Structure formats: C-alpha cells, structure tokens
C-alpha cells in the first residue's frame, strides 16, 4: 500500500464519520423542532447527507451503480420537501 | 504514475473538504437561534459540501480509467433545487409566523401566504 492510498483510506473513514455525525445532529434538530418548518428543514438536510454517504460509498467500492441511487435520492428528497411545505401552506398537495 | 498519486491526494482532499462542509451545515442547523437563521446554514453550506463530494467521485472515476461525468448532473440538479426548497421552507416559516413578519409589500396589502380571502370561513372555531 502506497502512502497516497493509505491517506485516501483515512480520508474515506473520516468522511463517513463526519457525515454520520451530521446525520445525528440533524436528528437532534428533527426531534427538538420547535416549528414544523424546522422539522422539514432537518429532513431535507438528512436527505442531502444521505446522498453524500451514498456517494462516498460509491468511491469506496469503486462502482458506478451508486450514481443512479444518488440521483433518485436527490429527486425524491426535493419532491418530498416541496410536498411537505405545500401541505402546510395550502392544506393540500394537489389542488 | 505521478498523475495517479496526485489524483488520489486530490480525491482525499475533496472528500475531507466536502464532508467538513456538510458537518458545518448540520452544526449550523443545530446551533442557530431562530428558524430563519437555521434555514440558511444547511441549504447553502450543505449543498456546497455535496458538490465537493461529487467532484471527488469524478476525480476518482477518472483515476480508475472509466471517466464518468454523470455526477455533474446530480450537482446541477442539487444546485437548482436547493434554493427552491429553501424558498418553500421560508414561506412555511412566514405562514406559521415562526419568524418576524416581514414589512408589507409596496403595492399589495399583505403577503399572499398570510392573506385570508373574504370568502374563507374563520379558521378560529371560537369565532363561529
């Protein structure tokens, strides 16, 4: 193992740990609230961080299939954020 | 050989910077005091962090000899949708009066998200 690949192993582990810590902090905000706007924001942040975890996993395994997974997560995350916000704003999602 | 080493170090650096940005966004989400300040941390810093991670993915795939720039698609999608979802969450905050109500707009009487049409029943059951 060369010095460069050893450094990258450490960087991957640090990236996994940092993103997981970010998820935990977002869960704390999700539980604390206090308003529903904060909860929607915490869920949005968790979706973005999960996307980051999937991307880092793809780098770790060196496989391309994780690309589709992350694209799907990005799209569903946006749609669900908009749907939740619209439900609070209008009392209905599709009028 | 040298290009491979430089690429590996670049991937590691992008990974560290990106995950650091994502963590800063989450800390901002937890630490700020009111809803509107909390909103600005993860929607901007978090998106920049994910952009860095996707950049690391591009560099790494070119390192393996199968260059893919699909990740640019996710990056563009995220950079377009993050302000839209932030705008929706800000509207939710204004609607629920979770923040200081902004001053009235110059031409209309009130903001549309706070406006109750005359034909609507009073939402407070005590007044019915």
mmCIF file of C-alpha atoms in Angstrom:
data_model
loop_
_atom_site.group_PDB
_atom_site.id
_atom_site.type_symbol
_atom_site.label_atom_id
_atom_site.label_comp_id
_atom_site.label_asym_id
_atom_site.label_seq_id
_atom_site.Cartn_x
_atom_site.Cartn_y
_atom_site.Cartn_z
ATOM 1 C CA UNK A 1 0.000 0.000 0.000
ATOM 2 C CA UNK A 2 1.464 3.336 -1.018
ATOM 3 C CA UNK A 3 1.316 6.496 1.068
ATOM 4 C CA UNK A 4 -1.332 8.004 -1.238
ATOM 5 C CA UNK A 5 -3.795 5.102 -0.983
ATOM 6 C CA UNK A 6 -3.238 4.944 2.792
ATOM 7 C CA UNK A 7 -4.135 8.646 3.016
ATOM 8 C CA UNK A 8 -7.250 8.012 0.953
ATOM 9 C CA UNK A 9 -8.351 5.168 3.252
ATOM 10 C CA UNK A 10 -8.090 7.563 6.214
ATOM 11 C CA UNK A 11 -9.941 10.283 4.270
ATOM 12 C CA UNK A 12 -12.773 7.840 3.443
ATOM 13 C CA UNK A 13 -13.152 6.803 7.088
ATOM 14 C CA UNK A 14 -13.114 10.450 8.233
ATOM 15 C CA UNK A 15 -15.707 11.374 5.583
ATOM 16 C CA UNK A 16 -18.009 8.512 6.671
ATOM 17 C CA UNK A 17 -17.694 9.500 10.340
ATOM 18 C CA UNK A 18 -18.248 13.212 9.639
ATOM 19 C CA UNK A 19 -21.352 12.610 7.524
ATOM 20 C CA UNK A 20 -22.759 10.233 10.154
ATOM 21 C CA UNK A 21 -22.184 12.877 12.847
ATOM 22 C CA UNK A 22 -24.016 15.384 10.643
ATOM 23 C CA UNK A 23 -26.947 12.946 10.385
ATOM 24 C CA UNK A 24 -27.060 12.608 14.184
ATOM 25 C CA UNK A 25 -27.062 16.406 14.668
ATOM 26 C CA UNK A 26 -29.904 16.694 12.126
ATOM 27 C CA UNK A 27 -31.891 14.030 14.021
ATOM 28 C CA UNK A 28 -31.497 16.093 17.209
ATOM 29 C CA UNK A 29 -32.963 19.128 15.402
ATOM 30 C CA UNK A 30 -35.726 16.925 13.943
ATOM 31 C CA UNK A 31 -36.746 15.826 17.444
ATOM 32 C CA UNK A 32 -36.380 19.250 19.093
ATOM 33 C CA UNK A 33 -38.389 21.125 16.473
ATOM 34 C CA UNK A 34 -39.833 23.517 17.626
ATOM 35 C CA UNK A 35 -41.767 24.535 14.480
ATOM 36 C CA UNK A 36 -42.717 22.253 11.590
ATOM 37 C CA UNK A 37 -40.551 24.397 9.277
ATOM 38 C CA UNK A 38 -37.517 23.296 11.287
ATOM 39 C CA UNK A 39 -38.575 19.663 11.020
ATOM 40 C CA UNK A 40 -38.958 19.874 7.232
ATOM 41 C CA UNK A 41 -35.531 21.534 7.044
ATOM 42 C CA UNK A 42 -33.968 18.795 9.210
ATOM 43 C CA UNK A 43 -35.458 16.095 6.952
ATOM 44 C CA UNK A 44 -34.144 17.925 3.869
ATOM 45 C CA UNK A 45 -30.659 18.107 5.416
ATOM 46 C CA UNK A 46 -30.796 14.395 6.250
ATOM 47 C CA UNK A 47 -31.678 13.534 2.640
ATOM 48 C CA UNK A 48 -28.737 15.641 1.379
ATOM 49 C CA UNK A 49 -26.364 13.992 3.871
ATOM 50 C CA UNK A 50 -27.622 10.507 2.926
ATOM 51 C CA UNK A 51 -26.836 11.404 -0.678
ATOM 52 C CA UNK A 52 -23.297 12.267 0.436
ATOM 53 C CA UNK A 53 -22.986 8.931 2.254
ATOM 54 C CA UNK A 54 -24.053 7.048 -0.889
ATOM 55 C CA UNK A 55 -21.506 8.988 -2.984
ATOM 56 C CA UNK A 56 -18.705 8.207 -0.505
ATOM 57 C CA UNK A 57 -19.761 4.537 -0.530
ATOM 58 C CA UNK A 58 -19.532 4.561 -4.337
ATOM 59 C CA UNK A 59 -15.973 5.934 -4.127
ATOM 60 C CA UNK A 60 -15.076 3.290 -1.510
ATOM 61 C CA UNK A 61 -16.310 0.397 -3.670
ATOM 62 C CA UNK A 62 -15.200 1.899 -6.991
ATOM 63 C CA UNK A 63 -18.560 1.000 -8.620
ATOM 64 C CA UNK A 64 -20.680 3.161 -10.920
ATOM 65 C CA UNK A 65 -24.160 1.832 -9.927
ATOM 66 C CA UNK A 66 -24.319 4.178 -6.960
ATOM 67 C CA UNK A 67 -24.827 7.034 -9.419
ATOM 68 C CA UNK A 68 -28.447 6.046 -10.126
ATOM 69 C CA UNK A 69 -29.114 5.645 -6.408
ATOM 70 C CA UNK A 70 -27.858 9.133 -5.593
ATOM 71 C CA UNK A 71 -29.807 10.713 -8.478
ATOM 72 C CA UNK A 72 -33.022 9.044 -7.266
ATOM 73 C CA UNK A 73 -32.386 10.167 -3.688
ATOM 74 C CA UNK A 74 -31.798 13.760 -4.852
ATOM 75 C CA UNK A 75 -35.051 13.854 -6.850
ATOM 76 C CA UNK A 76 -37.223 12.183 -4.189
ATOM 77 C CA UNK A 77 -35.748 14.443 -1.496
ATOM 78 C CA UNK A 78 -36.671 17.591 -3.423
ATOM 79 C CA UNK A 79 -40.188 16.345 -4.222
ATOM 80 C CA UNK A 80 -40.880 15.315 -0.622
ATOM 81 C CA UNK A 81 -39.632 18.658 0.753
ATOM 82 C CA UNK A 82 -41.887 20.566 -1.637
ATOM 83 C CA UNK A 83 -44.844 18.279 -0.868
ATOM 84 C CA UNK A 84 -44.466 18.725 2.902
ATOM 85 C CA UNK A 85 -44.112 22.511 2.600
ATOM 86 C CA UNK A 86 -47.108 22.720 0.259
ATOM 87 C CA UNK A 87 -49.235 20.653 2.604
ATOM 88 C CA UNK A 88 -48.577 23.131 5.407
ATOM 89 C CA UNK A 89 -49.035 26.192 3.171
ATOM 90 C CA UNK A 90 -52.212 25.128 1.345
ATOM 91 C CA UNK A 91 -53.648 22.234 3.383
ATOM 92 C CA UNK A 92 -53.484 20.093 0.260
ATOM 93 C CA UNK A 93 -50.729 18.830 -2.039
ATOM 94 C CA UNK A 94 -52.510 18.696 -5.410
ATOM 95 C CA UNK A 95 -55.425 21.114 -5.616
ATOM 96 C CA UNK B 1 2.328 7.078 -12.014
ATOM 97 C CA UNK B 2 2.701 10.627 -10.719
ATOM 98 C CA UNK B 3 -0.734 11.595 -12.088
ATOM 99 C CA UNK B 4 -2.232 8.655 -10.173
ATOM 100 C CA UNK B 5 -0.695 9.821 -6.890
ATOM 101 C CA UNK B 6 -1.814 13.419 -7.459
ATOM 102 C CA UNK B 7 -5.356 12.184 -8.298
ATOM 103 C CA UNK B 8 -5.522 10.072 -5.149
ATOM 104 C CA UNK B 9 -4.451 13.001 -2.975
ATOM 105 C CA UNK B 10 -6.951 15.282 -4.775
ATOM 106 C CA UNK B 11 -9.780 12.781 -4.167
ATOM 107 C CA UNK B 12 -8.895 12.550 -0.463
ATOM 108 C CA UNK B 13 -8.734 16.337 -0.159
ATOM 109 C CA UNK B 14 -12.123 16.810 -1.865
ATOM 110 C CA UNK B 15 -13.615 14.135 0.406
ATOM 111 C CA UNK B 16 -12.304 15.830 3.560
ATOM 112 C CA UNK B 17 -13.408 19.329 2.478
ATOM 113 C CA UNK B 18 -16.851 18.115 1.344
ATOM 114 C CA UNK B 19 -17.657 16.156 4.489
ATOM 115 C CA UNK B 20 -16.369 19.057 6.604
ATOM 116 C CA UNK B 21 -18.750 21.442 4.833
ATOM 117 C CA UNK B 22 -21.667 19.018 5.343
ATOM 118 C CA UNK B 23 -20.842 18.814 9.066
ATOM 119 C CA UNK B 24 -20.672 22.622 9.351
ATOM 120 C CA UNK B 25 -24.138 22.791 7.786
ATOM 121 C CA UNK B 26 -25.527 20.312 10.323
ATOM 122 C CA UNK B 27 -23.890 22.187 13.231
ATOM 123 C CA UNK B 28 -25.457 25.417 11.952
ATOM 124 C CA UNK B 29 -28.841 23.678 11.777
ATOM 125 C CA UNK B 30 -28.480 22.740 15.446
ATOM 126 C CA UNK B 31 -26.876 25.860 16.907
ATOM 127 C CA UNK B 32 -28.665 28.889 15.442
ATOM 128 C CA UNK B 33 -31.402 30.583 17.456
ATOM 129 C CA UNK B 34 -34.391 31.221 15.184
ATOM 130 C CA UNK B 35 -35.973 29.420 12.264
ATOM 131 C CA UNK B 36 -34.844 31.787 9.523
ATOM 132 C CA UNK B 37 -31.160 31.720 10.603
ATOM 133 C CA UNK B 38 -31.321 27.959 10.944
ATOM 134 C CA UNK B 39 -32.559 27.748 7.385
ATOM 135 C CA UNK B 40 -29.536 29.424 5.829
ATOM 136 C CA UNK B 41 -26.874 27.026 7.161
ATOM 137 C CA UNK B 42 -27.688 23.618 5.619
ATOM 138 C CA UNK B 43 -29.287 24.865 2.404
ATOM 139 C CA UNK B 44 -26.120 26.589 1.212
ATOM 140 C CA UNK B 45 -23.152 25.032 3.014
ATOM 141 C CA UNK B 46 -24.565 21.503 2.780
ATOM 142 C CA UNK B 47 -25.115 21.818 -0.955
ATOM 143 C CA UNK B 48 -21.551 23.077 -1.459
ATOM 144 C CA UNK B 49 -20.257 20.107 0.566
ATOM 145 C CA UNK B 50 -22.147 17.592 -1.563
ATOM 146 C CA UNK B 51 -20.765 19.323 -4.672
ATOM 147 C CA UNK B 52 -17.251 18.697 -3.327
ATOM 148 C CA UNK B 53 -18.043 15.006 -2.675
ATOM 149 C CA UNK B 54 -19.344 14.617 -6.237
ATOM 150 C CA UNK B 55 -16.156 16.292 -7.522
ATOM 151 C CA UNK B 56 -14.172 13.691 -5.559
ATOM 152 C CA UNK B 57 -16.265 10.981 -7.250
ATOM 153 C CA UNK B 58 -15.469 12.395 -10.720
ATOM 154 C CA UNK B 59 -11.726 12.533 -9.990
ATOM 155 C CA UNK B 60 -11.777 9.014 -8.553
ATOM 156 C CA UNK B 61 -13.609 7.532 -11.556
ATOM 157 C CA UNK B 62 -11.094 9.108 -13.940
ATOM 158 C CA UNK B 63 -8.381 7.607 -11.731
ATOM 159 C CA UNK B 64 -9.824 4.117 -12.269
ATOM 160 C CA UNK B 65 -9.726 4.657 -16.056
ATOM 161 C CA UNK B 66 -13.506 4.809 -16.579
ATOM 162 C CA UNK B 67 -14.138 8.554 -16.506
ATOM 163 C CA UNK B 68 -17.757 9.480 -15.830
ATOM 164 C CA UNK B 69 -19.159 12.988 -15.650
ATOM 165 C CA UNK B 70 -22.686 11.827 -14.721
ATOM 166 C CA UNK B 71 -22.082 13.371 -11.310
ATOM 167 C CA UNK B 72 -22.303 16.823 -12.896
ATOM 168 C CA UNK B 73 -25.985 16.000 -13.486
ATOM 169 C CA UNK B 74 -26.631 15.458 -9.769
ATOM 170 C CA UNK B 75 -24.617 18.591 -8.960
ATOM 171 C CA UNK B 76 -26.677 20.702 -11.377
ATOM 172 C CA UNK B 77 -29.929 19.213 -10.045
ATOM 173 C CA UNK B 78 -28.974 19.925 -6.422
ATOM 174 C CA UNK B 79 -27.764 23.452 -7.155
ATOM 175 C CA UNK B 80 -31.046 24.227 -8.930
ATOM 176 C CA UNK B 81 -33.405 22.662 -6.381
ATOM 177 C CA UNK B 82 -31.750 23.750 -3.102
ATOM 178 C CA UNK B 83 -32.855 27.437 -3.391
ATOM 179 C CA UNK B 84 -36.380 26.343 -4.362
ATOM 180 C CA UNK B 85 -36.801 24.138 -1.299
ATOM 181 C CA UNK B 86 -35.249 26.888 0.864
ATOM 182 C CA UNK B 87 -37.817 29.331 -0.540
ATOM 183 C CA UNK B 88 -40.656 26.914 0.291
ATOM 184 C CA UNK B 89 -39.394 26.437 3.861
ATOM 185 C CA UNK B 90 -39.095 30.226 4.284
ATOM 186 C CA UNK B 91 -42.720 30.556 3.129
ATOM 187 C CA UNK B 92 -43.727 27.944 5.720
ATOM 188 C CA UNK B 93 -41.928 29.977 8.400
ATOM 189 C CA UNK B 94 -43.693 33.196 7.347
ATOM 190 C CA UNK B 95 -47.039 31.385 7.116
ATOM 191 C CA UNK B 96 -46.765 29.965 10.629
ATOM 192 C CA UNK B 97 -45.428 33.291 11.983
ATOM 193 C CA UNK B 98 -42.356 31.398 13.233
ATOM 194 C CA UNK B 99 -40.253 34.462 12.372
ATOM 195 C CA UNK B 100 -40.593 38.220 12.472
ATOM 196 C CA UNK B 101 -43.308 39.068 9.914
ATOM 197 C CA UNK B 102 -41.693 40.985 7.028
ATOM 198 C CA UNK B 103 -42.921 44.548 6.302
ATOM 199 C CA UNK B 104 -45.885 44.771 3.941
ATOM 200 C CA UNK B 105 -45.077 44.715 0.209
ATOM 201 C CA UNK B 106 -45.211 48.140 -1.528
ATOM 202 C CA UNK B 107 -48.269 47.600 -3.758
ATOM 203 C CA UNK B 108 -50.382 44.902 -2.055
ATOM 204 C CA UNK B 109 -51.957 44.886 1.369
ATOM 205 C CA UNK B 110 -50.250 41.775 2.719
ATOM 206 C CA UNK B 111 -48.159 38.780 1.687
ATOM 207 C CA UNK B 112 -50.137 36.158 -0.177
ATOM 208 C CA UNK B 113 -49.126 33.408 2.245
ATOM 209 C CA UNK B 114 -50.597 35.415 5.158
ATOM 210 C CA UNK B 115 -53.697 36.559 3.280
ATOM 211 C CA UNK B 116 -57.106 35.103 4.265
ATOM 212 C CA UNK B 117 -59.685 35.581 1.477
ATOM 213 C CA UNK B 118 -63.036 37.131 2.490
ATOM 214 C CA UNK B 119 -64.967 34.072 1.331
ATOM 215 C CA UNK B 120 -62.976 31.730 3.617
ATOM 216 C CA UNK B 121 -64.503 30.758 6.957
ATOM 217 C CA UNK B 122 -62.714 31.997 10.061
ATOM 218 C CA UNK B 123 -60.072 29.373 10.951
ATOM 219 C CA UNK B 124 -60.555 30.011 14.685
ATOM 220 C CA UNK B 125 -63.511 27.862 15.889
ATOM 221 C CA UNK B 126 -64.158 30.237 18.822
ATOM 222 C CA UNK B 127 -65.457 32.919 16.414
ATOM 223 C CA UNK B 128 -68.041 30.762 14.688
#
